[in-house]
Amino acid sequence: MGDFVRAKDWSETPLGPLFGWPQSLRSAISICLGSRFPIVIYWGAEFVVLYNDAYAQILGSKHPQALGKRCRDVWAEIWDVIEPMLQSVVATGQATWSDNQLLVLKRHGFPEECYFSFSFSPVRSEDDRVGGVFTAVIEHTQRIVGERRLVALRDLGSRSMEAKTAEEACVIAAKTLCEHAKDIPFALLYLINGNEQLARLAGAAGVALDDAISPLVLRFSPGTADGQPWPLIEVVHSDAMQVVEDLACRFGNAVPPGPWSDPPRQAVVLPIRSNISRELAGILVAGVSARLELDELYRSFYELVASQIATAIANASAHEAEHKRAEALAEIDRAKTAFFSNVSHEFRTPLTLMLGPLEDALASSALPSGERDRLTVAHRNSLRLLKLVNTLLDFSRIEAGRVQAVYEPTDLAAATAEFASMFRSAVEKAGLSLVVDCPPLPEPAFIDRQMWEQIVLNLLSNALKFTFQGEIEVRLRFTAGHFELSVRDTGTGISAQELPKVFERFHRVAGAHGRTHDGTGIGLALVQELVKLHGGSVSVESEHGRGSLFKVALPMGCSHLPAEQMGAKRTLPSTALGAPHFVEEALGWLPEAGQVDERGIEHIAARQSQNAAPAERAHILLADDNADMRDYVRRLLASRYEVEVVADGEAALSAIARRKPDLVLSDIMMPRLDGMELVSRLRADPQTNTLPIILLSARAGEESRVEGMQAGADDYLIKPFSARELLARVEAHVKIARLRRDAEQALRDEQERWELAAHVGRFGQWHLDLVTRAVDLSASCKAIFGLPPEEQASAERLFSLIHADDREAVAIRLTEAVETRTAYEVEYRVVWPDGSLHWINSRGSATYAPDGTALQMVGVTLDITERKRGEEHLRMLVAELDHRVKNVLATVSAVMSRTQEAAGSVADFVAAPDGRIQSMATTHQLLSSHLG
Ligand code: ADP
């Protein structure tokens, strides 16, 4: 800049030529030019402009013409602001200070929003007057605009969290943008509906709705590009920001002015991305401030605004979806409650009509005892059904808020002890002791007596159901303003992970070991609801295998209860069945005295049937945890079959181990070991894998049937079943089992005969799998190889038994036979494991797959050791004879030649050898007989 100042012809300026400048100006200029801080000097009455390199940046396009010009000409657009300041410095000799001062400069061809901090300081001239003004300037435009944008983004982020729907998110975002008009003079937020290929205006800032610039709907279906105010299609397709120039030309006066006197000239259109890839949630149209340059920083600010809005929309949509899901669930829940309520109601009528006549019939003294037994079972089970239905009804009434408790001051200790002691007989019959510890309490409790009865009885019956030894304790105390009931048992307990769920309705602990599998999982949920109606709470502590402790706490007094229900009349008839029914149901879980042994096995002496001889009576094992069901099915079957009855899967397994039945009839839901598990255990055991099993289940539906059959059951009967159906199925399966058994026996007999024949004929059968090389030998074949019958010999083992000298020949012959599809026959020696040598003849023939692969070879093996020994003997004999005949012939020929030499006449020649030959014949005879 120094060169620049020196090179300029100053004679044309109000300062005159350089050499005439006063020292004060020279000094000021030298400081200015030597500084890297933006500094400008306004000198003389005309405030002639002199500046350094750093200040040239602030001048923008005004540099270099500004040098030496009058300030009023250089800064015409702000002269009205700075002139008074300059004049005051000259007049008073006092410096001014301006901090973050907004000055709208036209340094880049348009009025620009700029911020500066500066100080005008006097520079004294030689005559001690103010000769000029020295100005140090800092520009803050970027910092101030940047901070402002950060605030806008922060506001967008924080406020939009409140939105519950996408539309609401747009409205909140638009409202926030309204407060940041200097950066976003106007904004339009459109939400895209991809199905309809359009975008709907969901929020607007700084602009009226449904104007030329802000139509309510924008379309982006093909062919709609023309006539659209904003380039929606381009944004959707490019998924990138588009800049729209010259708004005045597009929209005329409709362009909103924003915070400045001149309206925006440009706008940007940006995609608002959704959380589904390649789908847009919406479009943001935003005006570009007329006082700011659309530079990189401004563009990325818009991108950030769009992504903040996208996050807000995504959050709101997720919230909306969640809300809808919760609503739908609540609706289903309401529907379920209504359904239970209706269904339970509908059940009650037919049940009442069943119970009435049954009770009438049972009241008659003329009833034969067999009939009475049958009707008693029907009555007991109808009551059980009624209890289930009532529990459901009570529960749905409570859920629907339709139940009205009637609270009365009650001696809680007496009432609790009374309800508990009704269970005494059942508890003691189960071999447990019942401890009732309910000392008198200092004051009465406000309770609904029937509800309290339900609470106590439900907890007690659960305790009995899940306790097999030890005791059940019912305890009542008054502590810290509360009545506390505890029902403690020494039963099977509840595992830690199940504990939090036991009060949920319909929750049952899978595989829980109880006296029965009967139950709906509603008892504890009902207890909890009933306790809540008393303003109390219920809790449980339990340890698996050690027992459980259920605690109910009720607040004292009645201030927590609705006054209008204090001693009021009931508006709904009570459905509670009371203690006798609970007790009766519990008694049904206990084995009948004398009928069940200590292992839970009930054995009913078979009654002779007229049409079946005792030897033919099939033996059926029935497993069911419900005593009435056991009784009923046993009664149905007893006339034709010998029936053994057990209460669960474990007992069934032990009964089967003692005596294998002809057929198993098993319930599915049973404590300890259920029917499915029983089936798989029986199928896994070779002793019982063909035992016919029929499953009985109350779980109707095709899947349950398929599940049962897949587990390996032979049949599946759904409760309720008719007596005829049960009998027919049992009979069919017993028959099939008999036929199967007979067939298996026949096969075994056949096998035995074959084995016998093989043994006698000393041949054995073998089978070689040519793919896996597995061998299967009959017992007689193993014997031929000197192997014990139980040994599972492998091909390698057999090969190792072949005499080392014969192995190769055997292998070659086998390969040859397979390859040439000829019969395999070979004789070889084997060395038995005891070291003795045996001869074997093996023959076989291969079978092939259609593609020519050799599959297997089946054959027989003969022990030919005897024959081989005979052959060897013969061979030795022949050799011996041959040897001896040759010897004899040699001797004879020697004798003859000697005789010939010695004989004088023919007669001599004839007579002489006779004696010799005679003696030789005698010798030979002797030898032969010896060899014989
Ligand atoms: P239900 O008895 O009809 O199955 P509940 O709601 O009364 O239904 O009980 C839910 C589950 O809690 C039972 O299935 C059982 O597994 C468990 N439970 C309840 N009481 C006891 C108890 N005293 N001991 C062990 N388990 C229990």
mmCIF file of C-alpha atoms and ligand atoms in Angstrom, residues 462-463 465-466 489 492-494 502 507-509 512 519-525 548 550, ligand 1:
data_model
loop_
_atom_site.group_PDB
_atom_site.id
_atom_site.type_symbol
_atom_site.label_atom_id
_atom_site.label_comp_id
_atom_site.label_asym_id
_atom_site.label_seq_id
_atom_site.Cartn_x
_atom_site.Cartn_y
_atom_site.Cartn_z
ATOM 1 C CA ASN A 462 -52.407 -70.647 45.299
ATOM 2 C CA ALA A 463 -50.369 -71.557 48.377
ATOM 3 C CA LYS A 465 -51.632 -75.493 44.795
ATOM 4 C CA PHE A 466 -47.874 -74.886 44.882
ATOM 5 C CA ASP A 489 -45.948 -71.034 52.109
ATOM 6 C CA THR A 492 -42.084 -74.457 45.062
ATOM 7 C CA GLY A 493 -41.569 -70.692 45.021
ATOM 8 C CA ILE A 494 -41.231 -68.405 42.016
ATOM 9 C CA VAL A 502 -47.015 -62.776 38.444
ATOM 10 C CA HIS A 507 -49.517 -64.570 33.237
ATOM 11 C CA ARG A 508 -48.655 -68.084 34.329
ATOM 12 C CA VAL A 509 -45.203 -69.335 35.163
ATOM 13 C CA ALA A 512 -44.395 -74.284 37.407
ATOM 14 C CA GLY A 519 -55.596 -72.093 36.169
ATOM 15 C CA THR A 520 -56.055 -68.988 34.103
ATOM 16 C CA GLY A 521 -53.350 -66.710 35.436
ATOM 17 C CA ILE A 522 -55.984 -64.256 36.511
ATOM 18 C CA GLY A 523 -56.149 -64.940 40.263
ATOM 19 C CA LEU A 524 -53.265 -62.680 41.321
ATOM 20 C CA ALA A 525 -54.243 -59.961 38.842
ATOM 21 C CA SER A 548 -43.390 -67.605 48.712
ATOM 22 C CA PHE A 550 -47.549 -62.648 49.548
HETATM 23 P P1 ADP B 1 -53.294 -69.254 38.277
HETATM 24 O O1 ADP B 1 -53.088 -69.761 39.649
HETATM 25 O O2 ADP B 1 -54.683 -69.345 37.781
HETATM 26 O O3 ADP B 1 -52.306 -69.789 37.307
HETATM 27 P P2 ADP B 1 -52.540 -66.722 39.425
HETATM 28 O O4 ADP B 1 -52.652 -65.342 38.891
HETATM 29 O O5 ADP B 1 -53.224 -67.010 40.707
HETATM 30 O O6 ADP B 1 -53.025 -67.687 38.288
HETATM 31 O O7 ADP B 1 -51.010 -67.052 39.568
HETATM 32 C C1 ADP B 1 -50.108 -66.765 38.522
HETATM 33 C C2 ADP B 1 -48.896 -67.645 38.604
HETATM 34 O O8 ADP B 1 -48.119 -67.270 39.743
HETATM 35 C C3 ADP B 1 -49.228 -69.094 38.815
HETATM 36 O O9 ADP B 1 -49.434 -69.755 37.591
HETATM 37 C C4 ADP B 1 -48.002 -69.614 39.538
HETATM 38 O O10 ADP B 1 -47.031 -70.021 38.615
HETATM 39 C C5 ADP B 1 -47.488 -68.401 40.305
HETATM 40 N N1 ADP B 1 -47.891 -68.476 41.737
HETATM 41 C C6 ADP B 1 -48.930 -67.881 42.320
HETATM 42 N N2 ADP B 1 -48.956 -68.157 43.636
HETATM 43 C C7 ADP B 1 -47.898 -68.954 43.882
HETATM 44 C C8 ADP B 1 -47.371 -69.595 45.065
HETATM 45 N N3 ADP B 1 -47.944 -69.442 46.262
HETATM 46 N N4 ADP B 1 -46.260 -70.352 44.925
HETATM 47 C C9 ADP B 1 -45.665 -70.517 43.724
HETATM 48 N N5 ADP B 1 -46.125 -69.942 42.587
HETATM 49 C C10 ADP B 1 -47.222 -69.167 42.661
#
